[in-house]
XYZ file of C-alpha atoms in Angstrom:
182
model
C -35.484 30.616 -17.043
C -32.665 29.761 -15.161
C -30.289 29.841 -17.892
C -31.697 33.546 -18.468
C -31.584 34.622 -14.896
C -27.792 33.633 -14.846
C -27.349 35.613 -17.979
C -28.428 38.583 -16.072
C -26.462 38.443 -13.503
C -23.693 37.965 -15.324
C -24.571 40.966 -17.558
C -25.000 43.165 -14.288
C -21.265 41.941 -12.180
C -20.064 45.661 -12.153
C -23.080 47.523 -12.089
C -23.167 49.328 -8.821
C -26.516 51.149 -9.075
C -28.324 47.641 -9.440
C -32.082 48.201 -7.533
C -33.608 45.376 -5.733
C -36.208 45.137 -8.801
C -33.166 43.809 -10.425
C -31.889 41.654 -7.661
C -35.107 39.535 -7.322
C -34.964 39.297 -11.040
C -31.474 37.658 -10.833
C -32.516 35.659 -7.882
C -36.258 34.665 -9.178
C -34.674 33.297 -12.787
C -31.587 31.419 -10.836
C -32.533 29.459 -7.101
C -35.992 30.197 -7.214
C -36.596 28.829 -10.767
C -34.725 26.024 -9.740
C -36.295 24.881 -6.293
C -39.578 25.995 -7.780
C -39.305 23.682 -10.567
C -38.113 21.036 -8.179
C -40.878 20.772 -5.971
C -43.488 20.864 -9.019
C -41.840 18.193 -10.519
C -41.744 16.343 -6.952
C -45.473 17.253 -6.817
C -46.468 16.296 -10.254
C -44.878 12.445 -9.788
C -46.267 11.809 -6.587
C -49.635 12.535 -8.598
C -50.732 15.733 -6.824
C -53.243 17.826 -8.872
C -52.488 20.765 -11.280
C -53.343 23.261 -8.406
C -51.436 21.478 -5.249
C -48.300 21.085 -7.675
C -48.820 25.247 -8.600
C -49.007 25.413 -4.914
C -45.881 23.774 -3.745
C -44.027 25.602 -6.793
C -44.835 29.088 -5.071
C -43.121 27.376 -2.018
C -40.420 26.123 -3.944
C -40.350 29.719 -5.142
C -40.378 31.344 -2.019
C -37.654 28.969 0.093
C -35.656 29.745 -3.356
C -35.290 33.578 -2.983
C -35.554 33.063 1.128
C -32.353 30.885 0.735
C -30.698 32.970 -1.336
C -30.966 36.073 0.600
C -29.543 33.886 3.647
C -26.141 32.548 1.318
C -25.823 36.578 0.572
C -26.178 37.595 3.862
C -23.943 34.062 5.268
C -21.532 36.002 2.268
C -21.269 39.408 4.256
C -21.256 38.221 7.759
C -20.797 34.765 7.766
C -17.136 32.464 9.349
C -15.461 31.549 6.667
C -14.431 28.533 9.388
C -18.340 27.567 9.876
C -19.245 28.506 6.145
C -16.598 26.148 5.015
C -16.085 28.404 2.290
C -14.506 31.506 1.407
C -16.590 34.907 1.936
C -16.653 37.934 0.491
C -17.086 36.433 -2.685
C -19.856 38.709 -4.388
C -18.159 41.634 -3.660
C -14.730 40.663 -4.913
C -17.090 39.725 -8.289
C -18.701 43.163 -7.499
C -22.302 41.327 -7.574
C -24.596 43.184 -5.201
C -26.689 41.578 -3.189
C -29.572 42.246 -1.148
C -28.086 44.367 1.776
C -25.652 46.262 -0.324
C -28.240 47.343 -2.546
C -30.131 48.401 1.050
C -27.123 49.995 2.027
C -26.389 52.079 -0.981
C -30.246 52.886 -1.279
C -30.561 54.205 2.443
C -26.693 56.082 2.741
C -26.436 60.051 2.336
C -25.733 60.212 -1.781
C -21.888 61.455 -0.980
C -21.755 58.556 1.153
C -23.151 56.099 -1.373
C -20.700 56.976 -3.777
C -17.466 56.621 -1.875
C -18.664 53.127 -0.869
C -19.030 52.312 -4.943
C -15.498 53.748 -5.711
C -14.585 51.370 -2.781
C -16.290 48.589 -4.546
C -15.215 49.489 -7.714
C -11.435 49.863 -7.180
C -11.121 46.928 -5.279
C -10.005 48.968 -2.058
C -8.457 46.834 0.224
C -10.878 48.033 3.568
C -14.000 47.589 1.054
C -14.821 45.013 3.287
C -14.491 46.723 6.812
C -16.573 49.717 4.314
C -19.432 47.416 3.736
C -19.680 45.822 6.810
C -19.515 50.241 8.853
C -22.658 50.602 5.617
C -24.432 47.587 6.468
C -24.281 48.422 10.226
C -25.142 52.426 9.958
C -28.034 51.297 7.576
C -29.705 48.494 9.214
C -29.084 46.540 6.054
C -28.690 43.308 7.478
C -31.699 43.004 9.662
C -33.750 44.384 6.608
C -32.764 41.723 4.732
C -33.395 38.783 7.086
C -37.023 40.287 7.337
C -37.370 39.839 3.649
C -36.380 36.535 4.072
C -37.980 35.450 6.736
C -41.074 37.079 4.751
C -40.345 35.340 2.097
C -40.243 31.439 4.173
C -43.508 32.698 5.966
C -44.971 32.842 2.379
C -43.094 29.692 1.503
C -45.221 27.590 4.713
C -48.091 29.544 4.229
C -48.296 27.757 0.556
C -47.777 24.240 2.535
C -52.002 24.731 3.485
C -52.784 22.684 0.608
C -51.342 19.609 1.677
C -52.889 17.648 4.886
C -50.378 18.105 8.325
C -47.801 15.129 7.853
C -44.544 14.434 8.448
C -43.806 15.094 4.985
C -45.113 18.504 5.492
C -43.153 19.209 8.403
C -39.804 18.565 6.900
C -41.164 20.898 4.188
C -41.723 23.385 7.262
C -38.586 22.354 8.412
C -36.809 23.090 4.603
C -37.924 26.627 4.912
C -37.012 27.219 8.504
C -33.411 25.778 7.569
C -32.947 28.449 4.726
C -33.056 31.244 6.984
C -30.331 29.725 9.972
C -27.651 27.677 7.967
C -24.533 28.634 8.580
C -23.064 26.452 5.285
């Protein structure tokens, strides 16, 4: 699954009408397969039963796509100095992420376009473009709701395991997701 999802999104680098369908397809065959199968395997050798371990896998699921909205979002508006990284990656790859895909999907058509020529051509303000889109759109704060959503849904799956400190850090994991700035 993971090997597919990566597949994908290497197949779709370039394609600038990508829908959010898509995205979560990307992102639910890459992190989320990969913290899902993580915690299920975590589950499974600390001898939980079949339906706690398909439990913590939807959380594993959930803090997957939760954290990976968060590193595409740290991507567009993050410090490179905090980050400890360089930014602006995906778009230099021309991999659209959640809030591009927003942005293109709410701008006037006209509009839409001249921001995917930007992308497309490698124009050197395609950055300062984005960040005007993701600003006139609301882009950003849409997609931190869909990941906090998604690390709601992520604790919410925590109910079958008794209050612990165990389950706290678990609380914690997903809480972390959202406000890393690394």
């Amino acid at each position: 699954r993971v090997c597919a999802g990566e597949l994908k999104q290497v197949c779709e680098r370039g394609n600038l009408h990508l829908t959010e369908a898509d995205y979560f397809a990307v992102v639910d065959g890459k992190t989320a397969a990969l913290t899902e199968v993580s915690v299920r395997l975590g589950a499974l050798y600390a001898g939980a039963s079949d339906e706690v371990a398909d439990r913590l896998a939807g959380y594993g699921r959930d803090v997957g796509v939760a954290f990976q909205i968060a590193d595409d979002l740290l991507d567009l508006t993050g410090d490179e100095h905090t980050a400890g990284k360089t930014l602006g990656t995906d778009l230099d790859q021309q991999k659209l992420t959640l809030p591009v895909i927003r942005a293109l999907a709410e701008l006037p058509p006209a509009a839409a376009d001249r921001l995917r020529e930007a992308l497309r051509t490698g124009d050197p303000a395609r950055r300062a473009k984005v960040a005007a889109a993701l600003a006139d759109t609301g882009a950003v704060e849409y997609a931190r709701r869909r990941a906090e959503g998604f690390a709601r849904s992520a604790k919410a799956a925590l109910g079958c395991l008794p209050r612990s400190e165990c389950r706290a850090v678990l609380e914690l994991l997903a809480d972390w997701s959202l406000r890393r700035e690394k």
